[in-house]
Structures are given as C-alpha cells and as structure tokens.
Coordinates of C-alpha atoms and ligand atoms in Angstrom, one line a residue:
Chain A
X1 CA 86.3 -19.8 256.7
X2 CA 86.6 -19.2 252.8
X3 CA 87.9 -16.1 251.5
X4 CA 84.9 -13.7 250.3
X5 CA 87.7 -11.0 249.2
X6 CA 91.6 -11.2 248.2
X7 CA 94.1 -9.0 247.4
X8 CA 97.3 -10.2 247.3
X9 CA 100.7 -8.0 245.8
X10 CA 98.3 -5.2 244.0
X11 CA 99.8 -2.5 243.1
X12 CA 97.9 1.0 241.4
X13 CA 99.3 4.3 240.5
X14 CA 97.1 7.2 238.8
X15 CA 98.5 9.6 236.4
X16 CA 98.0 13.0 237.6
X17 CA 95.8 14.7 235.2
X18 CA 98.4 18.1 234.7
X19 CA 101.7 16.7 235.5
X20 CA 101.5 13.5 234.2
X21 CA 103.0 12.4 237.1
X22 CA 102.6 9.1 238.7
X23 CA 101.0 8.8 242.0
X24 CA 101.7 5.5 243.8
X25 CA 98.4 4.7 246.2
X26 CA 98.9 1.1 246.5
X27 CA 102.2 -1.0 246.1
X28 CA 101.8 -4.5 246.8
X29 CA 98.7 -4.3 249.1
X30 CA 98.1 -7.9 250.8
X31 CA 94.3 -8.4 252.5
X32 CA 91.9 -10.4 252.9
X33 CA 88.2 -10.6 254.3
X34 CA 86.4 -14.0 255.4
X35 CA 82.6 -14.5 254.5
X36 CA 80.5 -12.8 256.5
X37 CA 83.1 -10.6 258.0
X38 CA 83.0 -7.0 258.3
X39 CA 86.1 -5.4 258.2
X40 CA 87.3 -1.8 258.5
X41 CA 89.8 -0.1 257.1
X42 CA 91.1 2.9 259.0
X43 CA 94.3 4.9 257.8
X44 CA 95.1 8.9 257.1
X45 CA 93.4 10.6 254.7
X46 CA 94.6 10.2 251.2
X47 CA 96.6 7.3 251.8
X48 CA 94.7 4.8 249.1
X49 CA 91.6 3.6 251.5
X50 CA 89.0 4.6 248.4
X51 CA 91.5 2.9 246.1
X52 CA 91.1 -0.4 247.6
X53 CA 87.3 -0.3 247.9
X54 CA 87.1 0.7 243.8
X55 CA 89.7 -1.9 243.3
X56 CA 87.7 -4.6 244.9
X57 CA 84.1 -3.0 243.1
X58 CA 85.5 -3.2 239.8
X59 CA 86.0 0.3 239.0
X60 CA 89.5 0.0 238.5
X61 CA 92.4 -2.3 237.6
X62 CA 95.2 -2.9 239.6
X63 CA 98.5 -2.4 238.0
X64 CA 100.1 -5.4 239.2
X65 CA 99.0 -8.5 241.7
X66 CA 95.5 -9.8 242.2
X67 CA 92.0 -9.0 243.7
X68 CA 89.5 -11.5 244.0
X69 CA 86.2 -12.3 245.4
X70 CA 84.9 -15.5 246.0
X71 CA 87.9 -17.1 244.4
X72 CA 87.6 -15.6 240.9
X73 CA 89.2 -13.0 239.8
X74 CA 87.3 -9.5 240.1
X75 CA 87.0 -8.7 236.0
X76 CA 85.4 -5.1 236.4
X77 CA 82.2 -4.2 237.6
X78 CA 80.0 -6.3 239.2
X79 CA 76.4 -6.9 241.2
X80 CA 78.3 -9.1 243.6
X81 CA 80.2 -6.4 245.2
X82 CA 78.2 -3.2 245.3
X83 CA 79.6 0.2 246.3
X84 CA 78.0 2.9 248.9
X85 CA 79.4 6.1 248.2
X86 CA 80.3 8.5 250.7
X87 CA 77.5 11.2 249.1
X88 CA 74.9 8.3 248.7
X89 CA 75.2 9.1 245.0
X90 CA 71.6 8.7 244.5
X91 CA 69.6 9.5 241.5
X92 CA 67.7 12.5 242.3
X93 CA 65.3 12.0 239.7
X94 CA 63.9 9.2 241.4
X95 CA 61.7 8.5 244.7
X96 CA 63.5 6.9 248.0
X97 CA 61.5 3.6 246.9
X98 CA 62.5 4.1 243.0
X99 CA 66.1 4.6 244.1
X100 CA 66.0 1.7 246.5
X101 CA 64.4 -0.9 243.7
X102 CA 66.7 0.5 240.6
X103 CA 68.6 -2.2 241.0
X104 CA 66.2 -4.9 240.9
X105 CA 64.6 -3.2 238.3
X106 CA 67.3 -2.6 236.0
X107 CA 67.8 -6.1 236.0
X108 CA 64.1 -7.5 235.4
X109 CA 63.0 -8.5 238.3
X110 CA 60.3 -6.0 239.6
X111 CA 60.5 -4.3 243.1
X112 CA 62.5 -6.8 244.8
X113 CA 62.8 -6.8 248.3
X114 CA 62.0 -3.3 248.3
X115 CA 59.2 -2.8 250.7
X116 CA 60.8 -4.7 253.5
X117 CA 64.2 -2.7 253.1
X118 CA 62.4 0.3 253.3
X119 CA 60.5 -1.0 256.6
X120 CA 64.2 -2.8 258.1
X121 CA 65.7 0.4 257.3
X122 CA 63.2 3.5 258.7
X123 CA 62.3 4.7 255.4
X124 CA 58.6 3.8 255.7
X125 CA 57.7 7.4 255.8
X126 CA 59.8 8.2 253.0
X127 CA 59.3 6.8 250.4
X128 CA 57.9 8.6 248.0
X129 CA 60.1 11.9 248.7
X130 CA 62.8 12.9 246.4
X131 CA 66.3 12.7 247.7
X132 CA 66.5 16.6 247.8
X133 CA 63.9 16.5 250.7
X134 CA 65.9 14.0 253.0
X135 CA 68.3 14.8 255.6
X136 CA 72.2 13.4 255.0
X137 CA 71.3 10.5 257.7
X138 CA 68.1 9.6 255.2
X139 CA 70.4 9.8 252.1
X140 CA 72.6 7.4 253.4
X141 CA 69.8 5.1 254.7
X142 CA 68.3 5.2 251.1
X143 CA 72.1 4.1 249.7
X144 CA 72.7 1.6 252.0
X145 CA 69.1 -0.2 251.2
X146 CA 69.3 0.6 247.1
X147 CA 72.8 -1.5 247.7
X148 CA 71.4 -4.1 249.8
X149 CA 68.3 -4.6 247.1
X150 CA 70.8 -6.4 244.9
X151 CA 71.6 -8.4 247.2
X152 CA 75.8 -8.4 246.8
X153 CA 78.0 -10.7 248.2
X154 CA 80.0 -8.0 248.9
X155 CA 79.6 -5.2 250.6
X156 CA 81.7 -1.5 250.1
X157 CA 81.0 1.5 252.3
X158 CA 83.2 4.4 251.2
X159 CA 82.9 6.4 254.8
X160 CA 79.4 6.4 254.1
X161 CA 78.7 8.2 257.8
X162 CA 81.7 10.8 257.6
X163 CA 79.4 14.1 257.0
X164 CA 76.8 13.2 259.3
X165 CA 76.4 14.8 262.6
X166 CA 77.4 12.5 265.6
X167 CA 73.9 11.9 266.1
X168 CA 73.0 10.5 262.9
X169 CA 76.0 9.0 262.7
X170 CA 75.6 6.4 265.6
X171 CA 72.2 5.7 264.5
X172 CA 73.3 5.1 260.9
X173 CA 76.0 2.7 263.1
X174 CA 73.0 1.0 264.6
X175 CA 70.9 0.5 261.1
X176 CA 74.2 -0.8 259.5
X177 CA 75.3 -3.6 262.4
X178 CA 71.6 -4.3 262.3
X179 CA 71.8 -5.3 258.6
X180 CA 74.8 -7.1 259.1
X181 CA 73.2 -9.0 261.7
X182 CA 70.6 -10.2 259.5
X183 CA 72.4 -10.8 256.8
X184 CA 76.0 -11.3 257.5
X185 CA 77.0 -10.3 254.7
X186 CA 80.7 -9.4 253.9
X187 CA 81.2 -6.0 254.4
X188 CA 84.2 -3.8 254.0
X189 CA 83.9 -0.3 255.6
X190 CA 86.3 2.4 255.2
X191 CA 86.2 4.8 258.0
X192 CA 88.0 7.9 259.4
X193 CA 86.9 7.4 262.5
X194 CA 88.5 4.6 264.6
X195 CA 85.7 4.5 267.1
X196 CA 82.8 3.8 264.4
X197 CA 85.5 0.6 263.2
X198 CA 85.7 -0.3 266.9
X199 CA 82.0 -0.3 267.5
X200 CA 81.0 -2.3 264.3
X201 CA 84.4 -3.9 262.8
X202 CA 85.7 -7.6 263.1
X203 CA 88.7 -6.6 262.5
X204 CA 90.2 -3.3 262.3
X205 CA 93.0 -2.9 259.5
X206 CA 95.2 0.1 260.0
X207 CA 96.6 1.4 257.0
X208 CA 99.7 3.3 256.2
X209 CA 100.0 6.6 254.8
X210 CA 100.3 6.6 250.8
X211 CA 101.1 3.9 249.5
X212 CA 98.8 2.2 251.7
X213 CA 100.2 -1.2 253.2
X214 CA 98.9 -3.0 256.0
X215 CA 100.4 -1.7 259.4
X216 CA 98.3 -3.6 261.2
X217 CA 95.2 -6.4 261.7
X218 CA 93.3 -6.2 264.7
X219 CA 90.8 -8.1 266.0
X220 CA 87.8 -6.6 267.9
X221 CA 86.1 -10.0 269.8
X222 CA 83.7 -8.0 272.3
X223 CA 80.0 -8.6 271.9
X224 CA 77.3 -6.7 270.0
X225 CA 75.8 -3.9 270.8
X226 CA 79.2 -2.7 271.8
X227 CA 79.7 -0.1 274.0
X228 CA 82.6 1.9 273.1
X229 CA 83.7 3.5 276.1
X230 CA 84.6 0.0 277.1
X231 CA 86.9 -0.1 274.2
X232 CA 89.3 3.0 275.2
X233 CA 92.6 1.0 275.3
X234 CA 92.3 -0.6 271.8
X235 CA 90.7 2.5 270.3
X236 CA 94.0 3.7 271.7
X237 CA 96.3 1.9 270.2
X238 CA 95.0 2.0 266.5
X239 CA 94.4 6.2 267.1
X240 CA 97.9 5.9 268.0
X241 CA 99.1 3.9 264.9
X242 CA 97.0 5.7 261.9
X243 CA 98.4 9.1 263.3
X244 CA 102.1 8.3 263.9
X245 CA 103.4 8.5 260.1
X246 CA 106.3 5.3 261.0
Chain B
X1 CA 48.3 20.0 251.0
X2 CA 47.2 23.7 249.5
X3 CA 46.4 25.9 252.8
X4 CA 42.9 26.9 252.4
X5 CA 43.3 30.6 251.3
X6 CA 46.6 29.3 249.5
X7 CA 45.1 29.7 245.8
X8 CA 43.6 33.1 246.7
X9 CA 47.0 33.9 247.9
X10 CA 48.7 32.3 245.4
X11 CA 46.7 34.6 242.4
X12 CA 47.1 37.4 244.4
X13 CA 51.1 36.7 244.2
X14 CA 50.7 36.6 240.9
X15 CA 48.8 39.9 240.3
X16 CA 50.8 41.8 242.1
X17 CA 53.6 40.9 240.0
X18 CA 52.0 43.0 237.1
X19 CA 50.9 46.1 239.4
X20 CA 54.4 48.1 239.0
X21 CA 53.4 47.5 235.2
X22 CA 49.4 48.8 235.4
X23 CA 51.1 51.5 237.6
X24 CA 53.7 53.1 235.3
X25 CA 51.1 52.6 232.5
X26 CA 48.4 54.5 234.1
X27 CA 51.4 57.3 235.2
X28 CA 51.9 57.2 231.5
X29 CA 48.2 58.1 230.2
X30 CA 47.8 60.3 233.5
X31 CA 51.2 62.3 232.6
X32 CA 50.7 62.8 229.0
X33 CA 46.9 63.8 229.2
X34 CA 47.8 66.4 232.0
X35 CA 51.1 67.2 230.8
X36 CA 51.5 67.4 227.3
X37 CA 50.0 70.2 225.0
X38 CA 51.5 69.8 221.8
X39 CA 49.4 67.2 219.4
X40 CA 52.7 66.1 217.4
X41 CA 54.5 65.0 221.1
X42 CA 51.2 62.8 221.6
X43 CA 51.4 61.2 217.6
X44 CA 54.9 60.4 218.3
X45 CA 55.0 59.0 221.9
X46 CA 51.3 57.8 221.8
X47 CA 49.0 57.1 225.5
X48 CA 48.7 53.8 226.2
X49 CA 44.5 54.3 225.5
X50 CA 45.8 55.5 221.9
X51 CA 48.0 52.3 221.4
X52 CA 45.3 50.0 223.1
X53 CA 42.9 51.7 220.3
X54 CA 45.3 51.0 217.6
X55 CA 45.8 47.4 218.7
X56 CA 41.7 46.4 219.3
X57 CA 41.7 48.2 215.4
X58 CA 44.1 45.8 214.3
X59 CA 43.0 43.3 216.0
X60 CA 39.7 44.2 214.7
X61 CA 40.3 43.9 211.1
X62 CA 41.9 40.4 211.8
X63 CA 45.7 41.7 210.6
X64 CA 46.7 41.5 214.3
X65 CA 46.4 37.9 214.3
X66 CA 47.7 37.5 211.2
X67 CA 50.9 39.0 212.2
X68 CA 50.8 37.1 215.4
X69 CA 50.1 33.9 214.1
X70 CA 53.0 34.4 211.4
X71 CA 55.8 35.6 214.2
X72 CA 54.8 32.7 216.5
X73 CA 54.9 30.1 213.9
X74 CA 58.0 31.2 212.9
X75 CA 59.4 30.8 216.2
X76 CA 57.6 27.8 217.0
X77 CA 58.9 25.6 213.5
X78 CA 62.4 27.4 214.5
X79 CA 62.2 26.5 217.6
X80 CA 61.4 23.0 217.5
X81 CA 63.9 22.2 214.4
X82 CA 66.5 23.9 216.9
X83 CA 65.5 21.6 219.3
X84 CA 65.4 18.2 217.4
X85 CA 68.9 18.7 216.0
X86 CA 70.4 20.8 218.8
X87 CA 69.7 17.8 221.4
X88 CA 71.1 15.1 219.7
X89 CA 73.9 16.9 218.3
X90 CA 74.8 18.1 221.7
X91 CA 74.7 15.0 223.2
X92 CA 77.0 13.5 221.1
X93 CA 79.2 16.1 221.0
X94 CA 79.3 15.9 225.3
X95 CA 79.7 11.7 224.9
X96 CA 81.5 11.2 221.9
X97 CA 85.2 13.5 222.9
X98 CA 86.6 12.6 219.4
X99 CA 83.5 14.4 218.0
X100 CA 83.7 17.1 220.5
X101 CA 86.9 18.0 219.6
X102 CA 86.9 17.4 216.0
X103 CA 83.6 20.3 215.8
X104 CA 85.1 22.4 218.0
X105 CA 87.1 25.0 215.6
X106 CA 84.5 24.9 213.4
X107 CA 82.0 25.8 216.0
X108 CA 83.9 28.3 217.9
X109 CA 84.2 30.0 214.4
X110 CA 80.5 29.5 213.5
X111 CA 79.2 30.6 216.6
X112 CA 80.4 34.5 217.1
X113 CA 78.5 35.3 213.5
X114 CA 75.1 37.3 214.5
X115 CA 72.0 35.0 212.9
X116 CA 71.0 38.3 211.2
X117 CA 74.3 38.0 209.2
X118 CA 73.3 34.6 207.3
X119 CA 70.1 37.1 206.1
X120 CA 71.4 37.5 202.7
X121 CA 72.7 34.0 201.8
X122 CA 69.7 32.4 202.7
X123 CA 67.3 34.8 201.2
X124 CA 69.9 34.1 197.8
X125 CA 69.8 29.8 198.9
X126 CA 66.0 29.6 199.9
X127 CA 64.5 32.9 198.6
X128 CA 61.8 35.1 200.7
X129 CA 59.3 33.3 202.0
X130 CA 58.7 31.5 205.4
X131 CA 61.7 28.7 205.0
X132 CA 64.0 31.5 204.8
X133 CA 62.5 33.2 208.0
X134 CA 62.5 29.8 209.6
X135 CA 66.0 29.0 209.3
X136 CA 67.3 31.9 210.8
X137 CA 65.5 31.7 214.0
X138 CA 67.0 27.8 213.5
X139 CA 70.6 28.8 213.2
X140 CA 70.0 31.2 216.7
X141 CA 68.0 28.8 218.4
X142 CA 70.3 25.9 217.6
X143 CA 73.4 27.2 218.5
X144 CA 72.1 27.7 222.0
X145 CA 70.2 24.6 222.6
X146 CA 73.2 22.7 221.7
X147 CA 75.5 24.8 223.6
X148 CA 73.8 23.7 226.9
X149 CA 73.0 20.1 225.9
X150 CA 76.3 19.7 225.6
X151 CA 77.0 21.3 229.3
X152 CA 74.3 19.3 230.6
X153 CA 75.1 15.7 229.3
X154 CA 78.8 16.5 230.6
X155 CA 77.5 17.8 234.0
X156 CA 76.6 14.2 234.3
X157 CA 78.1 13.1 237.3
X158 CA 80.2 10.3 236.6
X159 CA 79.5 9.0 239.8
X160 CA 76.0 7.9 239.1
X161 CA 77.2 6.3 235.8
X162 CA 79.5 4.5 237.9
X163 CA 76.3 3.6 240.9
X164 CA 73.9 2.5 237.8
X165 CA 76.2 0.1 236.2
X166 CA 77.3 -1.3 239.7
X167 CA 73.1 -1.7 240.3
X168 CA 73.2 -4.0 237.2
X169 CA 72.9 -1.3 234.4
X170 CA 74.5 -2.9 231.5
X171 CA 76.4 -0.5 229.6
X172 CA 73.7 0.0 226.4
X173 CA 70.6 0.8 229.6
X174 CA 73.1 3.6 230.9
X175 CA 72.0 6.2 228.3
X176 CA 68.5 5.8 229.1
X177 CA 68.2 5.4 233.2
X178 CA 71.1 7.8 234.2
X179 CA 72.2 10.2 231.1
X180 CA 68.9 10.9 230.0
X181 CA 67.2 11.9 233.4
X182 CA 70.7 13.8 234.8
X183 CA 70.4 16.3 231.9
X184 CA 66.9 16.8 231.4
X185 CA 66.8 19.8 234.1
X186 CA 69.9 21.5 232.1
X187 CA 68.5 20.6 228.8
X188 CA 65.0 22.1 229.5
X189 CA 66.8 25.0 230.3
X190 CA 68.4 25.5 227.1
X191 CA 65.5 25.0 225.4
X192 CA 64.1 27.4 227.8
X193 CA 67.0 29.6 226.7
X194 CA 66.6 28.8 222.7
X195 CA 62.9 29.8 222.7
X196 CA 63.8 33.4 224.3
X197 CA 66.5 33.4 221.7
X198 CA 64.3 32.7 218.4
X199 CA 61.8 35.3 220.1
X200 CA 64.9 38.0 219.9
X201 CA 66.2 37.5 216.6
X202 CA 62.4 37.4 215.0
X203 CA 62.2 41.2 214.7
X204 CA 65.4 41.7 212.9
X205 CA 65.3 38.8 210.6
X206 CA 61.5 40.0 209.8
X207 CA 62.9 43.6 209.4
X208 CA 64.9 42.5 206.7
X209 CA 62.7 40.1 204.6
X210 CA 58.8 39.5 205.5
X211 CA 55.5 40.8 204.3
X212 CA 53.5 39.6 207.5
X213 CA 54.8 39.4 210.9
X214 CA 55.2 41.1 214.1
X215 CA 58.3 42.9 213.3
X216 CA 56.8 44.1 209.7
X217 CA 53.9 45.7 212.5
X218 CA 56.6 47.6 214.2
X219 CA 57.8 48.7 210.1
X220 CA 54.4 50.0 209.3
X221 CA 54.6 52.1 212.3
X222 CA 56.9 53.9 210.6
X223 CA 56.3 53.5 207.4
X224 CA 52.5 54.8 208.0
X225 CA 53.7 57.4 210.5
X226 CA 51.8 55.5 213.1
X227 CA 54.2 54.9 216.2
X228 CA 51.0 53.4 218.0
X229 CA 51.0 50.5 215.6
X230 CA 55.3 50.1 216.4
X231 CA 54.1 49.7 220.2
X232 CA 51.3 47.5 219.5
X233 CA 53.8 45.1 217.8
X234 CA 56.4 46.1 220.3
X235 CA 53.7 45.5 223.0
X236 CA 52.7 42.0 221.2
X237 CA 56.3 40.9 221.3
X238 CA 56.9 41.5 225.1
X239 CA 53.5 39.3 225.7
X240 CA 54.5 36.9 223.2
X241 CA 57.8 36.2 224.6
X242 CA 57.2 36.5 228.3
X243 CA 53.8 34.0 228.2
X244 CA 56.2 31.5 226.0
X245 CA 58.9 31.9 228.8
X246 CA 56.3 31.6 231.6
X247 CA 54.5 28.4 230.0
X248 CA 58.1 26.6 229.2
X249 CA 59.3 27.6 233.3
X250 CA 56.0 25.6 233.8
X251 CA 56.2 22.6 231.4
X252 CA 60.2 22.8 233.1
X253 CA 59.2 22.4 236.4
X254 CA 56.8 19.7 236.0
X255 CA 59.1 17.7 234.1
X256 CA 62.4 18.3 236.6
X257 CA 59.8 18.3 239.5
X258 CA 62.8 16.7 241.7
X259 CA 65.4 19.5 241.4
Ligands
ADP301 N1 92.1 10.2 239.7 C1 93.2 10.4 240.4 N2 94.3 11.0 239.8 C2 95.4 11.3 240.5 N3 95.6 11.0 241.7 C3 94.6 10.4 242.4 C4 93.4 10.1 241.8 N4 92.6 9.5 242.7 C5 93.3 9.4 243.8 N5 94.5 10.0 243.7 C6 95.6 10.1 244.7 O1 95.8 8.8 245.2 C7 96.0 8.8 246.6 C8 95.0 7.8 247.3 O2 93.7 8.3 247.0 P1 92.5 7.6 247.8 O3 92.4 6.2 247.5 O4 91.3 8.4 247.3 O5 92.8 8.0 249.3 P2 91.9 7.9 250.6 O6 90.5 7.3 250.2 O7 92.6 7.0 251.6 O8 91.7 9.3 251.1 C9 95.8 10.2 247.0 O9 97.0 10.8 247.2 C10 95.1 10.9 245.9 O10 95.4 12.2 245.8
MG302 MG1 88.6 8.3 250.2

C-alpha cells in the first residue's frame, strides 16, 4: 500500500518562551501511515503526540528529517491534511451548517457536501444553532464534519473525544469509525485513552515519553464494530507500555 | 418562540426596573412638601414638580432642545471620529507588533493626561466653536475605543487563525472571515465604552468653552440662581447617556447575537 504519510528522522525542539530554553519533543521520529489507514497514537501526556499531528498539518517545521504526505514533501499548511482540534475550535460566529461549509466556501465552491455531512453526522437538528448552544459531543460532531467538508486526504484528530463524558465519547467513537467506513480516509488519531485506539485504530503506535520515539507498532486485526472487552489482553499490553517510563 | 404573556412580561420587567427611581422621586416631592418650611431650602434643593416645571419651560421656549441637540451632536461627531480612527488604529497596533511597540511610550505617556487638560491648546489651535468641543470628546473617546480594539483583535485566538487557513483561507481572506468576526463582540464593547466616555467628558469640556449645550444648562443654574435648571440639565444628561448606553447594548447584541 502507498505511503499516505511519512516521517522519517524529524526532529523539533520549541524555545521556551521565559527561559529561552530548548525543549526537545521529537528527535528523530520515524512513522509512517498507509492510505486509508487509521492509526493511533497513544503515549503520556506531554511527550510530543500534538507535535507530530501539527508537524504532519503544516503548522510547523521540523528541525531536521522529513514529513511527507503522498510522497511530497509537507511545505506548510495545507487542505490535504486537515486538523480537528481537541476544543473543535469552531467559529462561534457562525451556524453548525456555516461552520461545517466554511471550508467549501472559502474556497469558492458553494455549500459543498454540506447537507449530507450534516445528515451522516446527526446534526440535522442543528444546524442552524450557534456553537455556544451545543453540547461538547455536538461541538465535536460539527468539527469532525467542517473537516471532512474539505475533503483531506489526510485526516488529524488531536484527542478530539478527551473532554467528553464516556457516553458521548463512545458515540463520538461510533460517528468517527462510521466515517471512516465510508470514506477510508487516512486518519491519524491521537488519544489518551488506549481503549478508544483499540476500538477504532489499525494500528496502535505507543509513544515514549518526551522526546517521543516509537516504542512500539501494534496491529489491531479484529473486525468492526469491535467490542472492546474482547480486547483486554492487548489493551493490556500497550496500558502497560505508555505507563512504564523504560 | 415568545410565550404568550412573554411581551407583557417582558415590559413589565422593564418597568419595574425604573420603579426604585419613581419611588425615591415621589419620596423626594412627598418629603420636601411635608417637611420643609423654609422657601430658600426649596430654591436651593428644588421638588422634582419644580424641576419638571423648569424643564417643560425650557423645553417650551425651544432652548431645551437646543442645548440637547448641541450636547448630543457633539458626542455623536466625537464619537464616530473616535470610532473611525480608534478601530483601525487599534487593529494595527494588535497585528502589526513592530507598530505596537514602537507607539507604546508614546501612548502610555499620552494616555494618563485628563481630555479636559488639552482645553486650552485647542481652544488656542482651533478657537471656540464646535471643532474645538468636538475634538475633545475625540481625544477621550479615542483613547478608549482603541485601547479595547487592540485587546480584542489580540484576544483573537490563534487557534482559529490556524482552523481558517487549514479550511482553505488563504492568508489575505484571514482578516475578513476570522479577525474581523472574533473581535467584533470586544470591539462593540469599546465603542460601547467610548460613547459613555464622550457622554462624561461633555460637561466639563462645555464648562469651559460653549455658549449652547447641556453643561452651559447646568452653568445658568448657577449663574441665574436657578438650581432647577442645573437639574434639568443634570436630569437631561443621565437620560441622554443611559438611552445611548441602552440603544448601543441593543445594536451590540444584535450584531454579536452568537456570544
Ligand atoms: N510552544 C511551546 N513552547 C515550549 N514548549 C512547548 C511548546 N509546545 C509544546 N511544548 C512542549 O513540548 C513537549 C511536547 O508537547 P506536545 O506535543 O503538546 O505533547 P502532547 O501532545 O504529547 O501532550 C511538552 O513538554 C510541551 O511542554
Ligand atoms: Mg497534546
């Protein structure tokens, strides 16, 4: 299968803002994701997993090494590989169905696939409230469909479930996998939770504490809808590997 | 959906706001008519039927309006040359940093002078007349509405700079579809904020150098040993400043209805 997104050697280090001290998250990451894989990424907190997702979007540079996606090299920002922030990040001045079409719009090209995003995704009902009316599990549902409206190759999901109740949460689970069905699109998911990565990842990709390096690539093959309580001993293992600090 | 009943509701809400007001007013006329003998305590601290007969005089004889029309116009020209340079200049003060910081000294030093202290050089640059009145209320309006333009446009969160130009927002479309909209609810405030702020300074830059005006009312009062006609213009000035505030908080909240 071809390679939808490499990294190979990168290295990045941010300046701390007082100090001006150097803060190594990555150095020499290696990883790659096939088309139409979804992949999580699954490590302790602050160990460079949101690094790796804003290398790969374009939002910053690495230092050293290379990130690409679909064989060229990632040269900032791009509609190809869209981001899904953990907050939803949406523009509050806007609908559900004005957030979900900016994209399209900004580009020229009308509504887009708007109406039937809005219908895959359960925001029928919604869409003409302002995001300050929605419940978190809605504000993520309206960030993962104003993503998807572009259409990216690629796509990044910065823990986009982590403060949601466990409730919203699965079924957040359940409209992503569904979307990935549909589309297969490439997907990289960061997580904190190694049962969410076990439920919808591929592969799971354990990551060491800071600076993050690959500790280990599992593969998940059981069949979809999975039921996680099937999955205790690999869940498991990888609790066991992003907690021990090596 | 409005609740049947809701708009009844809804202006009755709004009345009783004023009652604690029609209350300590009628205490007022009630007190002073039952308790006060001497003649020269009632010229001084006049009833609010004395003052209401001074103001329909004035009104009356048409000076009333005059004065109004002269205050508000003031503060309206003021207001709006406060906004149309406060804005801009506060946005790129907030998106420019070089600019920031190159203005800040002089600002920080600008800033602490009282309005009412460029009276005299600009009576001596402009003379007295109506410019002069104008670009006082300018100087206090300004200072505030670019104060919290600048706030705003830097309250931006980056974040959704970074979402819109991921969505396909080339740089250039940024200032429209993101900056624009994300400040609007802190810049309405601050004109919000301006406005009250022109209303303020009016009095004391009228005080100083006007022949027509609400604060020249609240002179003559004096002046003609008629305290009734100081709270007429006194009375004026609350109304005229409150009804502004109230009809900006409405034009705010239907322009920011998502916030
Ligand atoms: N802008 C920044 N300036 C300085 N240090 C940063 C900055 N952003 C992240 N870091 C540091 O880099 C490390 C990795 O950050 P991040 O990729 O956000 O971790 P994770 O997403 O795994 O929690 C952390 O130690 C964090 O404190
Ligand atoms: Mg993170």
């Amino acid at each position: 299968m071809s390679k939808a997104v490499a990294l190979a050697g990168v290295r990045h280090a941010y300046t701390e803002a007082g100090t001006g001290r150097r803060v190594e998250a990555l150095a020499g990451l290696d990883l790659n994701v096939a088309a139409g894989e979804l992949v999580a990424i699954v490590g302790p907190s602050g160990c460079g997993k949101t690094t790796i997702l804003h290398l790969v979007a374009g939002l910053l540079k690495p230092d050293a090494g290379s990130v690409t996606c679909g064989g060229a090299p990632v040269d900032g920002i791009g509609t190809d590989r869209v981001l899904v922030f953990q907050d939803g990040a949406l523009f509050p001045w806007l609908t559900v169905a004005e957030n979900v079409s900016f994209g399209p719009r900004a580009r020229g090209e009308g509504t887009g696939r708007t109406a039937e995003l809005l219908a895959a995704l359960g925001l029928d009902g919604a869409a003409d409230r302002y995001p300050k009316e929605l419940s978190g599990g809605m504000r993520q549902r309206v960030a993962l469909a104003r993503a998807l409206a572009v259409d990216p190759a690629v796509l990044l999901l910065d823990e986009p479930f982590g403060a949601l109740d466990a409730l919203s949460r699965e079924r957040l689970q359940d409209v992503l996998e569904a979307a990935w069905l549909r589309d297969r699109k490439t997907m990289l998911l960061v997580t904190h939770s190694v049962e969410e990565a076990v439920r919808l990842a591929d592969r799971v990709i354990v990551v060491s504490p800071r600076p993050a390096a690959v500790r280990a690539d599992v593969r998940v093959d059981a069949p979809r809808p999975r039921d996680v309580t099937a999955l205790g001993e690999i869940r498991r293992t990888i609790a066991q590997m992003v907690r021990t600090p090596e | 959906m409005v609740a049947p009943g809701g708009a009844v509701r809804g202006a009755l809400r709004g009345a009783s706001r004023w009652t604690l007001v029609l209350v300590l007013l009628a205490l007022w006329e009630l007190g002073g008519r039952t308790l006060v003998t001497d003649p020269r305590t009632l010229l001084f601290l006049p009833l609010p039927s004395t003052i209401a007969a001074a103001a329909w005089a004035l009104a009356r004889d048409g000076s009333l309006l005059v004065d109004l029309g002269r205050s508000g116009g003031r503060v309206l020209v003021g207001s709006l040359a406060a906004v149309l340079v406060g804005v801009p200049l506060g946005a790129v003060v907030a998106s420019w940093p070089r600019v920031g910081a190159a203005l800040d000294a002089p600002l920080r030093l600008v800033r602490p002078i009282p309005p009412i202290a460029w009276v005299p050089l600009t009576i001596l640059w402009f003379g007295v007349g109506e410019l002069q009145q104008v670009v006082i209320l300018f100087f206090a309006a300004a200072f505030v509405v670019m104060a919290g333009t600048t706030d705003a446009v830097r309250g931006v969160p980056p974040t959704l700079l970074a979402a819109a130009r991921n969505l396909g927002v080339p740089e250039r479309g940024l200032l429209l579809r993101v900056s624009v909209p994300a400040a609007l609810p802190g810049v309405a405030a601050a004109v919000r904020e301006g406005v009250g702020t022109a209303w303020f300074v009016l009095v004391a830059a009228e005080f100083l150098s006007a022949s027509e005006g609400l604060g020249v009312l609240i002179l003559e009062g004096r002046d003609l040993l008629e305290p009734a006609r100081t709270f007429v213009g006194m009375g004026a000035l609350a109304a005229c400043g409150a009804a502004t505030d109230l009809a900006l908080g409405a034009l705010q909240a239907r322009l920011t209805r998502w916030t």
